[in-house]
JSON list of C-alpha atoms in Angstrom, two decimals:
[
{"chain": "A", "resi": 1, "resn": "LEU", "atom": "CA", "xyz": [82.89, 97.81, 99.65]},
{"chain": "A", "resi": 2, "resn": "ALA", "atom": "CA", "xyz": [86.37, 96.66, 98.73]},
{"chain": "A", "resi": 3, "resn": "CYS", "atom": "CA", "xyz": [87.89, 100.01, 99.36]},
{"chain": "A", "resi": 4, "resn": "ALA", "atom": "CA", "xyz": [86.58, 100.13, 102.59]},
{"chain": "A", "resi": 5, "resn": "LEU", "atom": "CA", "xyz": [87.64, 96.86, 103.46]},
{"chain": "A", "resi": 6, "resn": "SER", "atom": "CA", "xyz": [90.96, 96.57, 102.18]},
{"chain": "A", "resi": 7, "resn": "ASP", "atom": "CA", "xyz": [94.15, 97.26, 103.81]},
{"chain": "A", "resi": 8, "resn": "PRO", "atom": "CA", "xyz": [95.70, 100.77, 102.36]},
{"chain": "A", "resi": 9, "resn": "GLY", "atom": "CA", "xyz": [99.13, 99.76, 102.40]},
{"chain": "A", "resi": 10, "resn": "ALA", "atom": "CA", "xyz": [100.24, 100.05, 105.68]},
{"chain": "A", "resi": 11, "resn": "VAL", "atom": "CA", "xyz": [103.65, 100.21, 106.92]},
{"chain": "A", "resi": 12, "resn": "PRO", "atom": "CA", "xyz": [104.29, 96.97, 108.90]},
{"chain": "A", "resi": 13, "resn": "ARG", "atom": "CA", "xyz": [105.44, 97.52, 112.50]},
{"chain": "A", "resi": 14, "resn": "GLY", "atom": "CA", "xyz": [108.50, 95.39, 111.99]},
{"chain": "A", "resi": 15, "resn": "ALA", "atom": "CA", "xyz": [109.46, 97.06, 108.64]},
{"chain": "A", "resi": 16, "resn": "ALA", "atom": "CA", "xyz": [112.67, 99.07, 110.27]},
{"chain": "A", "resi": 17, "resn": "GLU", "atom": "CA", "xyz": [114.80, 96.41, 109.75]},
{"chain": "A", "resi": 18, "resn": "VAL", "atom": "CA", "xyz": [113.42, 95.30, 106.15]},
{"chain": "A", "resi": 19, "resn": "LEU", "atom": "CA", "xyz": [113.99, 99.01, 104.97]},
{"chain": "A", "resi": 20, "resn": "ALA", "atom": "CA", "xyz": [117.36, 100.17, 106.54]},
{"chain": "A", "resi": 21, "resn": "PRO", "atom": "CA", "xyz": [119.48, 100.63, 103.20]},
{"chain": "A", "resi": 22, "resn": "PRO", "atom": "CA", "xyz": [122.60, 98.21, 102.84]},
{"chain": "A", "resi": 23, "resn": "GLU", "atom": "CA", "xyz": [125.65, 99.89, 104.48]},
{"chain": "A", "resi": 24, "resn": "ASP", "atom": "CA", "xyz": [127.25, 100.61, 101.13]},
{"chain": "A", "resi": 25, "resn": "GLU", "atom": "CA", "xyz": [124.05, 102.79, 100.03]},
{"chain": "A", "resi": 26, "resn": "ILE", "atom": "CA", "xyz": [123.94, 105.02, 103.45]},
{"chain": "A", "resi": 27, "resn": "SER", "atom": "CA", "xyz": [122.57, 108.10, 102.68]},
{"chain": "A", "resi": 28, "resn": "SER", "atom": "CA", "xyz": [120.05, 110.57, 104.56]},
{"chain": "A", "resi": 29, "resn": "ALA", "atom": "CA", "xyz": [117.32, 109.04, 102.15]},
{"chain": "A", "resi": 30, "resn": "VAL", "atom": "CA", "xyz": [115.77, 106.93, 105.14]},
{"chain": "A", "resi": 31, "resn": "ARG", "atom": "CA", "xyz": [112.98, 108.93, 106.70]},
{"chain": "A", "resi": 32, "resn": "TRP", "atom": "CA", "xyz": [111.55, 108.16, 110.04]},
{"chain": "A", "resi": 33, "resn": "CYS", "atom": "CA", "xyz": [107.99, 108.72, 111.44]},
{"chain": "A", "resi": 34, "resn": "LYS", "atom": "CA", "xyz": [108.34, 110.50, 114.39]},
{"chain": "A", "resi": 35, "resn": "HIS", "atom": "CA", "xyz": [105.11, 109.28, 115.49]},
{"chain": "A", "resi": 36, "resn": "CYS", "atom": "CA", "xyz": [105.55, 105.69, 114.77]},
{"chain": "A", "resi": 37, "resn": "GLN", "atom": "CA", "xyz": [108.86, 105.47, 115.47]},
{"chain": "A", "resi": 38, "resn": "LEU", "atom": "CA", "xyz": [109.33, 103.64, 111.99]},
{"chain": "A", "resi": 39, "resn": "ALA", "atom": "CA", "xyz": [111.58, 103.92, 108.86]},
{"chain": "A", "resi": 40, "resn": "LYS", "atom": "CA", "xyz": [109.16, 105.29, 106.00]},
{"chain": "A", "resi": 41, "resn": "PRO", "atom": "CA", "xyz": [109.58, 104.01, 102.38]},
{"chain": "A", "resi": 42, "resn": "PRO", "atom": "CA", "xyz": [109.48, 106.58, 99.74]},
{"chain": "A", "resi": 43, "resn": "ARG", "atom": "CA", "xyz": [105.94, 108.14, 98.97]},
{"chain": "A", "resi": 44, "resn": "ALA", "atom": "CA", "xyz": [104.64, 107.07, 102.72]},
{"chain": "A", "resi": 45, "resn": "HIS", "atom": "CA", "xyz": [103.07, 109.52, 104.94]},
{"chain": "A", "resi": 46, "resn": "HIS", "atom": "CA", "xyz": [101.61, 109.10, 108.46]},
{"chain": "A", "resi": 47, "resn": "CYS", "atom": "CA", "xyz": [97.82, 109.11, 108.89]},
{"chain": "A", "resi": 48, "resn": "SER", "atom": "CA", "xyz": [96.92, 111.08, 112.12]},
{"chain": "A", "resi": 49, "resn": "THR", "atom": "CA", "xyz": [93.41, 109.62, 112.27]},
{"chain": "A", "resi": 50, "resn": "CYS", "atom": "CA", "xyz": [94.43, 106.02, 111.73]},
{"chain": "A", "resi": 51, "resn": "GLN", "atom": "CA", "xyz": [97.90, 106.44, 113.72]},
{"chain": "A", "resi": 52, "resn": "ARG", "atom": "CA", "xyz": [99.77, 104.57, 111.06]},
{"chain": "A", "resi": 53, "resn": "CYS", "atom": "CA", "xyz": [101.83, 105.25, 108.02]},
{"chain": "A", "resi": 54, "resn": "ILE", "atom": "CA", "xyz": [100.43, 104.32, 104.60]},
{"chain": "A", "resi": 55, "resn": "ARG", "atom": "CA", "xyz": [102.61, 103.87, 101.62]},
{"chain": "A", "resi": 56, "resn": "LYS", "atom": "CA", "xyz": [101.40, 106.16, 98.70]},
{"chain": "A", "resi": 57, "resn": "MET", "atom": "CA", "xyz": [98.80, 107.87, 100.91]},
{"chain": "A", "resi": 58, "resn": "ASP", "atom": "CA", "xyz": [96.39, 110.08, 98.71]},
{"chain": "A", "resi": 59, "resn": "HIS", "atom": "CA", "xyz": [94.06, 111.03, 102.19]},
{"chain": "A", "resi": 60, "resn": "HIS", "atom": "CA", "xyz": [92.03, 109.67, 104.76]},
{"chain": "A", "resi": 61, "resn": "CYS", "atom": "CA", "xyz": [88.35, 109.24, 103.31]},
{"chain": "A", "resi": 62, "resn": "MET", "atom": "CA", "xyz": [85.85, 109.88, 106.14]},
{"chain": "A", "resi": 63, "resn": "TRP", "atom": "CA", "xyz": [82.97, 108.28, 104.02]},
{"chain": "A", "resi": 64, "resn": "MET", "atom": "CA", "xyz": [85.13, 105.15, 103.69]},
{"chain": "A", "resi": 65, "resn": "ASN", "atom": "CA", "xyz": [86.33, 105.28, 107.31]},
{"chain": "A", "resi": 66, "resn": "ASN", "atom": "CA", "xyz": [89.83, 104.34, 105.75]},
{"chain": "A", "resi": 67, "resn": "CYS", "atom": "CA", "xyz": [92.76, 105.72, 104.06]},
{"chain": "A", "resi": 68, "resn": "ILE", "atom": "CA", "xyz": [92.86, 105.93, 100.32]},
{"chain": "A", "resi": 69, "resn": "GLY", "atom": "CA", "xyz": [96.64, 104.36, 99.87]},
{"chain": "A", "resi": 70, "resn": "ALA", "atom": "CA", "xyz": [98.52, 102.35, 97.64]},
{"chain": "A", "resi": 71, "resn": "ASN", "atom": "CA", "xyz": [96.60, 98.77, 98.00]},
{"chain": "A", "resi": 72, "resn": "ASN", "atom": "CA", "xyz": [93.08, 100.21, 97.34]},
{"chain": "A", "resi": 73, "resn": "GLN", "atom": "CA", "xyz": [93.42, 103.19, 95.20]},
{"chain": "A", "resi": 74, "resn": "LYS", "atom": "CA", "xyz": [91.97, 101.43, 92.32]},
{"chain": "A", "resi": 75, "resn": "HIS", "atom": "CA", "xyz": [88.88, 100.62, 94.51]},
{"chain": "A", "resi": 76, "resn": "PHE", "atom": "CA", "xyz": [88.40, 104.16, 95.35]},
{"chain": "A", "resi": 77, "resn": "LEU", "atom": "CA", "xyz": [88.54, 105.27, 91.89]},
{"chain": "A", "resi": 78, "resn": "LEU", "atom": "CA", "xyz": [86.27, 102.63, 90.64]},
{"chain": "A", "resi": 79, "resn": "PHE", "atom": "CA", "xyz": [84.12, 103.77, 93.32]},
{"chain": "A", "resi": 80, "resn": "LEU", "atom": "CA", "xyz": [84.07, 107.53, 92.15]},
{"chain": "A", "resi": 81, "resn": "THR", "atom": "CA", "xyz": [83.49, 106.32, 88.56]},
{"chain": "A", "resi": 82, "resn": "TYR", "atom": "CA", "xyz": [80.30, 104.38, 89.41]},
{"chain": "A", "resi": 83, "resn": "THR", "atom": "CA", "xyz": [78.84, 106.51, 91.66]}
]
């Protein structure tokens, strides 16, 4: 239940300014999501089902009706272990 109700680690909508690198570290490492029009942190991916970017996204679980990402991956692994 905790896995289905917890936030999977969605990138906040106002994160574009926060994730921009300092001017002395300008590189091509900043990636942009063409769907959300936001800067994506490393290992973030866009979920086509949820229509948002998720940090450390593993997959969108249809049984949980939620993405499995950075914040709820532990809950998902415990769910798999107990079932």
